[in-house]
PDB file of C-alpha atoms and ligand atoms in Angstrom:
ATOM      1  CA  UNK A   1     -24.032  49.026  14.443  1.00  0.00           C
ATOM      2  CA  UNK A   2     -21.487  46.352  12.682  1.00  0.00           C
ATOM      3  CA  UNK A   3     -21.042  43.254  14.442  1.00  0.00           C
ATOM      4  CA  UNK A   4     -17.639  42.787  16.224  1.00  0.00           C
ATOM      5  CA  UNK A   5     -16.654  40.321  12.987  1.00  0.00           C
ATOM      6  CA  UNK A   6     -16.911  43.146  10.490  1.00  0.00           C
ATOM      7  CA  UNK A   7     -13.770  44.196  10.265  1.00  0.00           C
ATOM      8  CA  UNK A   8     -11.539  41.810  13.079  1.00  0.00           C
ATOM      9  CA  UNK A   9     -10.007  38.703  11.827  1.00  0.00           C
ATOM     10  CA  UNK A  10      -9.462  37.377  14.972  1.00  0.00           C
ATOM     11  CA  UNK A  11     -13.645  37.820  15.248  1.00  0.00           C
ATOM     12  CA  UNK A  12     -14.387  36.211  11.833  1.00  0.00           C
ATOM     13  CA  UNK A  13     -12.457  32.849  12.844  1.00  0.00           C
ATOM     14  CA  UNK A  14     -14.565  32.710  16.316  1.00  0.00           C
ATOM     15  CA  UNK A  15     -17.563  33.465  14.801  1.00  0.00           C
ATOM     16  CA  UNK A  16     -17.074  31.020  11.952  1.00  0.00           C
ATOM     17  CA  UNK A  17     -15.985  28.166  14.792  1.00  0.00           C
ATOM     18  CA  UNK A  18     -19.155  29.478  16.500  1.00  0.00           C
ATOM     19  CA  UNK A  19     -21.499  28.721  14.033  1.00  0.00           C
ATOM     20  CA  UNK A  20     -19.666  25.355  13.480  1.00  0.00           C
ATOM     21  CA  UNK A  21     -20.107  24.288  16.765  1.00  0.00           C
ATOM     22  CA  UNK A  22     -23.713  24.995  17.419  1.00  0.00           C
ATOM     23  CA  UNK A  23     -24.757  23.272  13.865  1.00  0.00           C
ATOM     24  CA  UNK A  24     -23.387  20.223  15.398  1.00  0.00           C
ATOM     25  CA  UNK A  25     -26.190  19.989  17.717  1.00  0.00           C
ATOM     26  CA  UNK A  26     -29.050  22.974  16.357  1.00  0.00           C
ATOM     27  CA  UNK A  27     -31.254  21.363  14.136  1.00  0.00           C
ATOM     28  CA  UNK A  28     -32.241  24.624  12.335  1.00  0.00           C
ATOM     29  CA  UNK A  29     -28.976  25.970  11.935  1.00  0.00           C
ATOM     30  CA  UNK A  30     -28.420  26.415   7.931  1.00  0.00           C
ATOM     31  CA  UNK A  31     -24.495  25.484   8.634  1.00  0.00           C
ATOM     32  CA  UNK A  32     -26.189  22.110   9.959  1.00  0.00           C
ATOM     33  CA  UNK A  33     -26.597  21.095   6.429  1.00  0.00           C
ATOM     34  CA  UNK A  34     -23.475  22.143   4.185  1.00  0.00           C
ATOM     35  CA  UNK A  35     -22.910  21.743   0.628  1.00  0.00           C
ATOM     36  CA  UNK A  36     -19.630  18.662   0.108  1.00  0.00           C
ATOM     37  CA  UNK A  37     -18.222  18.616  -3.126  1.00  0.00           C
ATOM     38  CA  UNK A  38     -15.395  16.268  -4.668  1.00  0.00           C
ATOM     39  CA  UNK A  39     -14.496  15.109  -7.712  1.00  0.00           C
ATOM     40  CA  UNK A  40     -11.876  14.414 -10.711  1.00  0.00           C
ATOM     41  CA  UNK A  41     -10.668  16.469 -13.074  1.00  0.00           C
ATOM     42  CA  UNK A  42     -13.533  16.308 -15.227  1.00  0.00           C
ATOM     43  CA  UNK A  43     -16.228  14.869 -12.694  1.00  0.00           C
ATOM     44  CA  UNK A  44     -16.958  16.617 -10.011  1.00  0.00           C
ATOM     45  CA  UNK A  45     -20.300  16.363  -8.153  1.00  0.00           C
ATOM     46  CA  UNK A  46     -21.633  18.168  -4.719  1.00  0.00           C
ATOM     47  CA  UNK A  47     -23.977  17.134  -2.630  1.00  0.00           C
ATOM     48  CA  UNK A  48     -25.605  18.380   0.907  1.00  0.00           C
ATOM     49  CA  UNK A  49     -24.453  15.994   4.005  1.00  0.00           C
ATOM     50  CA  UNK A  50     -25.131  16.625   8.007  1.00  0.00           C
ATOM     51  CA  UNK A  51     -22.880  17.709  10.097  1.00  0.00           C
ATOM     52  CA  UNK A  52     -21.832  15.744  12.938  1.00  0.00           C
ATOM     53  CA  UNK A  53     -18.848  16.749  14.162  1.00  0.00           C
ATOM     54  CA  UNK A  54     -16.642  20.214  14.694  1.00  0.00           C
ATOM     55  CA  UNK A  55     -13.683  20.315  16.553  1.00  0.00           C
ATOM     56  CA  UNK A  56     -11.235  23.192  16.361  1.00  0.00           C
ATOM     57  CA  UNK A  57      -8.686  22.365  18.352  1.00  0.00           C
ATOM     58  CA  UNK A  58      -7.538  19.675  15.240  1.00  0.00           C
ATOM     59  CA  UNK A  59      -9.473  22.114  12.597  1.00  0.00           C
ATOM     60  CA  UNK A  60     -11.371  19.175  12.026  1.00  0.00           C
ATOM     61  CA  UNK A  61     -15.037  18.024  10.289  1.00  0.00           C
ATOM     62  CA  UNK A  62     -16.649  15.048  10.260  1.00  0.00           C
ATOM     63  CA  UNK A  63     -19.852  13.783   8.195  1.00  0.00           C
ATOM     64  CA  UNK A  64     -21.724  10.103   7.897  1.00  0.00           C
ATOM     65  CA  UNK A  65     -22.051   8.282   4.889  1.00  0.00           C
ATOM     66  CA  UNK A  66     -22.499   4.643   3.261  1.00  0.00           C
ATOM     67  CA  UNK A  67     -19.203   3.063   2.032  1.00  0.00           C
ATOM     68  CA  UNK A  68     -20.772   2.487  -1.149  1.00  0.00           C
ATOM     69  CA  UNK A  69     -21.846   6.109  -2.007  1.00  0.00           C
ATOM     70  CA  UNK A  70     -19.942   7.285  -5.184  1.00  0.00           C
ATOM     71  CA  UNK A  71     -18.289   9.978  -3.449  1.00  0.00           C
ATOM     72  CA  UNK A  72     -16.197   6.949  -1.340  1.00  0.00           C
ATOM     73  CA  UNK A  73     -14.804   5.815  -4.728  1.00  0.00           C
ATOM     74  CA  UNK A  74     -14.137   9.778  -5.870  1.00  0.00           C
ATOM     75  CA  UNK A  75     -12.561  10.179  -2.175  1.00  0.00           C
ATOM     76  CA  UNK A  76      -9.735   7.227  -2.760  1.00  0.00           C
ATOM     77  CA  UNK A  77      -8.585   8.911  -6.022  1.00  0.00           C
ATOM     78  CA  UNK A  78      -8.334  12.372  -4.976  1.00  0.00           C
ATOM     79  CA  UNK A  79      -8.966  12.995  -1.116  1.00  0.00           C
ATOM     80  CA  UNK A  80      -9.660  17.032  -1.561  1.00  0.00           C
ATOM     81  CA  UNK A  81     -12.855  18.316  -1.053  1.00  0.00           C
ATOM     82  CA  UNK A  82     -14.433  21.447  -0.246  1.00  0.00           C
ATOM     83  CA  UNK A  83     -17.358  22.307   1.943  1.00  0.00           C
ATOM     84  CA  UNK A  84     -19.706  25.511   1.504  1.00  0.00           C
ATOM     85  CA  UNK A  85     -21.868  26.916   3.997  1.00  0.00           C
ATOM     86  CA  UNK A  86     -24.184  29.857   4.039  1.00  0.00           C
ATOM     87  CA  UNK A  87     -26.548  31.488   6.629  1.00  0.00           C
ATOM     88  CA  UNK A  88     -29.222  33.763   5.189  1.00  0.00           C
ATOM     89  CA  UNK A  89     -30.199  35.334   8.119  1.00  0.00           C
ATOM     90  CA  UNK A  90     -26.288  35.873   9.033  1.00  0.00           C
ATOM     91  CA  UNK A  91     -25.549  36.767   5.513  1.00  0.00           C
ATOM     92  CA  UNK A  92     -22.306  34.547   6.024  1.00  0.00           C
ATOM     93  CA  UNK A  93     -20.856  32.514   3.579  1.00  0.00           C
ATOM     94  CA  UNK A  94     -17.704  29.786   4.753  1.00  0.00           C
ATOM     95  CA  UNK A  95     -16.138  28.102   1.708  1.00  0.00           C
ATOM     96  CA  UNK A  96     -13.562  25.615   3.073  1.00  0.00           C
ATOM     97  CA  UNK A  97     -10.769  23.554   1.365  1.00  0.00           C
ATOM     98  CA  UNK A  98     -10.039  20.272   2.691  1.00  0.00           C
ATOM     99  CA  UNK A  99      -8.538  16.925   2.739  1.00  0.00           C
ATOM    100  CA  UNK A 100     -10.746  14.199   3.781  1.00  0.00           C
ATOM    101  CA  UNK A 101      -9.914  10.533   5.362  1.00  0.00           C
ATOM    102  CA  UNK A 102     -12.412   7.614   5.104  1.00  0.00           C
ATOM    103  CA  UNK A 103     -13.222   5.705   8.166  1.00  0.00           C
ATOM    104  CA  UNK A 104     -15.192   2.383   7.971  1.00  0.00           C
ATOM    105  CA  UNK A 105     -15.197  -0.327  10.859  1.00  0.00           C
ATOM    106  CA  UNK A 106     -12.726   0.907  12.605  1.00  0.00           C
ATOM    107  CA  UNK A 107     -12.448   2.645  16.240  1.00  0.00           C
ATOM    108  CA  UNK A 108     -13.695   6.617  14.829  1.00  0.00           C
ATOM    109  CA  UNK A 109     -16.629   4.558  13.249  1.00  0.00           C
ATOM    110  CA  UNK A 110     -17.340   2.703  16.506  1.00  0.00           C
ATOM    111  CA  UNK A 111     -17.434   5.583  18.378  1.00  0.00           C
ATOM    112  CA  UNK A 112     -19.781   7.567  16.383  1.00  0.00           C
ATOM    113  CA  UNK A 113     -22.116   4.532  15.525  1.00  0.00           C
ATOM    114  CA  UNK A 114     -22.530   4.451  18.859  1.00  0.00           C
ATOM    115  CA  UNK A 115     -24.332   7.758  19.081  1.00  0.00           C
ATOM    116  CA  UNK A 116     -26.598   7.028  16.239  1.00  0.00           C
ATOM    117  CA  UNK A 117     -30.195   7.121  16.817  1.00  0.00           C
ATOM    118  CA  UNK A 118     -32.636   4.262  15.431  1.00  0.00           C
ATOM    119  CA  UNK A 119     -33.943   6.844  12.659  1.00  0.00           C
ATOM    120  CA  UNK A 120     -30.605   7.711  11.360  1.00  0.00           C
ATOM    121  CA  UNK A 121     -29.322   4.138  11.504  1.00  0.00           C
ATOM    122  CA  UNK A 122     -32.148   3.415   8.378  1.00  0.00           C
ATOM    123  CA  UNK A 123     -29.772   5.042   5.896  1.00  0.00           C
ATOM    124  CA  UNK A 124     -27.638   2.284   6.289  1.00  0.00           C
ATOM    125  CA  UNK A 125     -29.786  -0.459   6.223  1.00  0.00           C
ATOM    126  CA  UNK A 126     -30.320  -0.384   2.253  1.00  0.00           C
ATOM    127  CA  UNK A 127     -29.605  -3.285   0.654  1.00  0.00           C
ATOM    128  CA  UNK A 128     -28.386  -1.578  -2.692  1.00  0.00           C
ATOM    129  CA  UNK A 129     -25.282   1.321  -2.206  1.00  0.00           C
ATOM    130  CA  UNK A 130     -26.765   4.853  -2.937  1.00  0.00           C
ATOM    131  CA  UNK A 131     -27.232   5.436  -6.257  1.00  0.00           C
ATOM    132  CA  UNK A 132     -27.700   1.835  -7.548  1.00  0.00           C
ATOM    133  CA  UNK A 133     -30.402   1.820 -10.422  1.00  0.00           C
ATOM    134  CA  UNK A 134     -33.715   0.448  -9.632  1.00  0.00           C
ATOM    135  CA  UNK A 135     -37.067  -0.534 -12.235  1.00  0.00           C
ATOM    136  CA  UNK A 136     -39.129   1.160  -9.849  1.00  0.00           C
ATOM    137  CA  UNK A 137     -39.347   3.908  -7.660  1.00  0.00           C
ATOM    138  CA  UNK A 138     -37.752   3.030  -4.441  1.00  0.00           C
ATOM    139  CA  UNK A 139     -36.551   3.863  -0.658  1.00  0.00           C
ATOM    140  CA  UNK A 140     -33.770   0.757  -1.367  1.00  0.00           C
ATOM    141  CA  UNK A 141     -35.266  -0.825   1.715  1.00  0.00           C
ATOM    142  CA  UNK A 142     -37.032  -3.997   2.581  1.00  0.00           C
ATOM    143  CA  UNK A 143     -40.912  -3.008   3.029  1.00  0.00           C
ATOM    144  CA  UNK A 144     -40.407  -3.972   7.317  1.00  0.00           C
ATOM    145  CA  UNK A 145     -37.583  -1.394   7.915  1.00  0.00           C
ATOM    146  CA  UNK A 146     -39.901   1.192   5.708  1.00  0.00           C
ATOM    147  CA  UNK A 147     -42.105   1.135   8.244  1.00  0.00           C
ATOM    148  CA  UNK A 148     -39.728   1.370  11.034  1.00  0.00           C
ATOM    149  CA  UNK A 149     -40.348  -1.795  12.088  1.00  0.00           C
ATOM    150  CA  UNK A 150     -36.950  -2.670  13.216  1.00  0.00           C
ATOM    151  CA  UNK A 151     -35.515  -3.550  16.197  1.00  0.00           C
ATOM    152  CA  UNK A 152     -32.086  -1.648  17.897  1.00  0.00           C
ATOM    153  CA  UNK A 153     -30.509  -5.468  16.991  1.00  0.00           C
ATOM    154  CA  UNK A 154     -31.056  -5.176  13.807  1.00  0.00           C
ATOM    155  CA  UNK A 155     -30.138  -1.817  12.921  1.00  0.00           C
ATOM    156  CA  UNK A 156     -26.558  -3.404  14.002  1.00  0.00           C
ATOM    157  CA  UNK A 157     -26.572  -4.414  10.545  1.00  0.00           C
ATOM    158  CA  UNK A 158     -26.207  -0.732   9.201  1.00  0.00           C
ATOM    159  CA  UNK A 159     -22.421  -0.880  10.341  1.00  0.00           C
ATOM    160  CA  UNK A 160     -21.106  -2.994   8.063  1.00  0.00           C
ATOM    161  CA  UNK A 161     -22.178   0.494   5.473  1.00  0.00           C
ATOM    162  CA  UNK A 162     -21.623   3.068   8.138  1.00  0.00           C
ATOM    163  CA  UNK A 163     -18.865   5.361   7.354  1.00  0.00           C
ATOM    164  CA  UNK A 164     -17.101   8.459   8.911  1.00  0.00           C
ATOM    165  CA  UNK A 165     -15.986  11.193   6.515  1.00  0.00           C
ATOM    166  CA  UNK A 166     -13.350  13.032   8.832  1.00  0.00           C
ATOM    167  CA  UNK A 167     -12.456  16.448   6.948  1.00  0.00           C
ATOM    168  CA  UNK A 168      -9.027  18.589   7.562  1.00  0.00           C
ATOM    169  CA  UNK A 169      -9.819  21.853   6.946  1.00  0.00           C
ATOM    170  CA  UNK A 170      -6.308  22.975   5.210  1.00  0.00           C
ATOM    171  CA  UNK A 171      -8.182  26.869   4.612  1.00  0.00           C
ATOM    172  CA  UNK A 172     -11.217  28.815   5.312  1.00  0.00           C
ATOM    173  CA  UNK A 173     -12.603  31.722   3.669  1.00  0.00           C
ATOM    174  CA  UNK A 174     -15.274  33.939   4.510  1.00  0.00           C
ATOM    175  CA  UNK A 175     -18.163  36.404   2.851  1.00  0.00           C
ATOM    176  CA  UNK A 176     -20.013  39.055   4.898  1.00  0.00           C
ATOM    177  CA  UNK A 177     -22.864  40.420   3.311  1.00  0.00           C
ATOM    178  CA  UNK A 178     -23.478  44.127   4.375  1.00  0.00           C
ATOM    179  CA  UNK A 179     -25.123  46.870   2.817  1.00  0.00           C
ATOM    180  CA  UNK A 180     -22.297  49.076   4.362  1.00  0.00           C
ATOM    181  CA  UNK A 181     -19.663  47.482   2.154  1.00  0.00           C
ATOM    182  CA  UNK A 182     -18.939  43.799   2.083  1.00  0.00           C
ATOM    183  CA  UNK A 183     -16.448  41.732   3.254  1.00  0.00           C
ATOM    184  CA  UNK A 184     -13.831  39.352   2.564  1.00  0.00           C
ATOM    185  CA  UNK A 185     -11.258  36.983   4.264  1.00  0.00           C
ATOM    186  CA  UNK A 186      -9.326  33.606   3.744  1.00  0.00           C
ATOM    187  CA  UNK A 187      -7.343  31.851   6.662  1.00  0.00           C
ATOM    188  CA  UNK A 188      -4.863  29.900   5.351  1.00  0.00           C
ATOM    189  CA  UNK A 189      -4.394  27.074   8.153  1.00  0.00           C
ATOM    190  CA  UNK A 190      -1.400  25.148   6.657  1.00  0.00           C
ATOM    191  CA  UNK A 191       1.043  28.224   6.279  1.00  0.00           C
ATOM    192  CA  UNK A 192      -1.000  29.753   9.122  1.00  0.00           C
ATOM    193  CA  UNK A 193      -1.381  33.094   6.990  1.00  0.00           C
ATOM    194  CA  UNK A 194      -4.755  35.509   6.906  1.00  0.00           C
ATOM    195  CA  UNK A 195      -5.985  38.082   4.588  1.00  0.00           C
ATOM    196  CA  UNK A 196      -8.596  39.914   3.610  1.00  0.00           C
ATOM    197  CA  UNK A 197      -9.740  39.789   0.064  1.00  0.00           C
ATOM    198  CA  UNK A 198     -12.050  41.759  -2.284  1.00  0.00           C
ATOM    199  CA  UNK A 199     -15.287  40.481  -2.298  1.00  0.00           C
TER     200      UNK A 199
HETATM  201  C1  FMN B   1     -30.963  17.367   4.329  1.00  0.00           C
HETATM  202  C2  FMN B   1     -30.098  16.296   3.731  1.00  0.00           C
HETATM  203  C3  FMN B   1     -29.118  15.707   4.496  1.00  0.00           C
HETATM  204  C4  FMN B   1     -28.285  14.718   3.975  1.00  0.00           C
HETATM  205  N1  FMN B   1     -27.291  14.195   4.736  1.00  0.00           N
HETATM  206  C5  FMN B   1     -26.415  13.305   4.188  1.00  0.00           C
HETATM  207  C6  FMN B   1     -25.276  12.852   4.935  1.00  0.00           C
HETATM  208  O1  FMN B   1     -25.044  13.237   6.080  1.00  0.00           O
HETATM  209  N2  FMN B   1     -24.447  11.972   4.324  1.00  0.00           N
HETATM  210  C7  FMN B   1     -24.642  11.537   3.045  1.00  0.00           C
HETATM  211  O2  FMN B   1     -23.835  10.739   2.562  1.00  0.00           O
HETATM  212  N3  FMN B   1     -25.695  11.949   2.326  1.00  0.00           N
HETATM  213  C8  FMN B   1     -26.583  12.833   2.860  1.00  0.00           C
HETATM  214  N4  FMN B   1     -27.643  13.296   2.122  1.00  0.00           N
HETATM  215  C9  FMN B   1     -27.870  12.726   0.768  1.00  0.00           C
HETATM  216  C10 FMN B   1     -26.866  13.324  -0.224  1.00  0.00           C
HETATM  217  O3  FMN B   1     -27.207  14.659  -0.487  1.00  0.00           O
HETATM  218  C11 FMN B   1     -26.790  12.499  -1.509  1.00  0.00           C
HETATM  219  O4  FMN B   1     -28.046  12.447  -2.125  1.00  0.00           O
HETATM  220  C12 FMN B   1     -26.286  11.091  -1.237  1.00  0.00           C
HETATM  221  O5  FMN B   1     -25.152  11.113  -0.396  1.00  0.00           O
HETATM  222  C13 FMN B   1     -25.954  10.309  -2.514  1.00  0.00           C
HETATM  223  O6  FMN B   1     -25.040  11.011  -3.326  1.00  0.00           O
HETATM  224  P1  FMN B   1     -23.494  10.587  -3.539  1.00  0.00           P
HETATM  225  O7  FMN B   1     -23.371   9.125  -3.215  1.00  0.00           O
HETATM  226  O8  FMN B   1     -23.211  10.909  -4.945  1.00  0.00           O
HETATM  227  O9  FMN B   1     -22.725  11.421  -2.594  1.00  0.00           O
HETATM  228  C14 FMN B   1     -28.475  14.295   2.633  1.00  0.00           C
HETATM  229  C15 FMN B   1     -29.448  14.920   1.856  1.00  0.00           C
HETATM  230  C16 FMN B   1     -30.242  15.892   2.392  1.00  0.00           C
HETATM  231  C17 FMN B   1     -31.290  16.525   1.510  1.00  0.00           C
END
């Protein structure tokens, strides 16, 4: 039997918001841990991020970062992005377009610092940005917080990095695998137009 999705538009965008919403929180869900890539003209570089955030009432992602990752300075010249998702076991792939806003110390950031749990907070704490070359092989952190030695207090200073990618999905398009035949679809969410597509 095909799933209700198969050949239902109206089915595909639910079950795509579905499986958005649940990575949020579902630590083994493969859309948990999507593909982000942005770049310039000749540069363009991808990388996989967490998911923190899915809310479709604003057709809205969101993502953490440090301020000084080189996809911030990538971000200020040329704010579009795309994200790519795929479950194996679903046999779905969502490729989305969008336009992404950089949030650092202000009340979006707050909020979601907030929620941050002592092990994520670490990230933050390096004392070099992402990507900064190093002599030796390296975490980027002082040998206490390596060990988790750190107290709640002093994870505070991770904030100062902390930074919330929020991501406006302008289009979505989707890939069924089936051995019935597969299928196709792109939602276009600024001209509010849908169609389905060869695959
Ligand atoms: C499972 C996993 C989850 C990750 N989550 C994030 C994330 O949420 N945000 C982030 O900036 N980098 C995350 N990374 C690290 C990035 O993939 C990347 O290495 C890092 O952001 C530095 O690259 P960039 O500054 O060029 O983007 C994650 C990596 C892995 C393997």
């Amino acid at each position: 039997m095909q799933p209700t999705y198969y050949e239902n538009l109206d089915e595909i965008k639910k079950k795509i918001w579905m499986m958005l919403d649940d990575a949020v929180t579902n630590r083994s869900s493969p859309f948990r841990i999507p593909v982000f890539i942005c770049g310039n003209q000749s540069d363009f570089d991808g990388r996989i991020v967490v998911l923190r955030k899915s809310d479709q009432k604003n057709n809205l992602l969101q993502y953490h970062t440090d301020i000084r990752s080189d996809k911030i300075a990538q971000l200020k010249l040329n704010k579009n992005a795309v994200m790519i998702f795929y479950d194996k076991e679903e046999k779905i792939q969502v490729r989305l377009k969008v336009e992404c806003v950089i949030n650092h110390n202000n009340k979006i950031t707050k909020e979601s610092w907030l929620k941050t749990q002592h092990i994520s907070r670490k990230c933050y704490l390096v004392d070099q940005g992402p990507g900064t070359k190093s002599d030796v092989p390296t975490s980027g952190l002082k040998p206490e917080l390596d060990n988790f030695e750190f107290t709640m207090e002093q994870s505070e200073q991770g904030y100062k990095n902390f930074t919330v990618i929020q991501c406006n999905i302008k289009s979505m398009e989707w890939l069924y695998l089936a051995a019935k035949g597969h299928r196709r679809a792109r939602f276009d969410l600024v001209l509010n137009q849908e169609t389905w597509l060869t695959p």
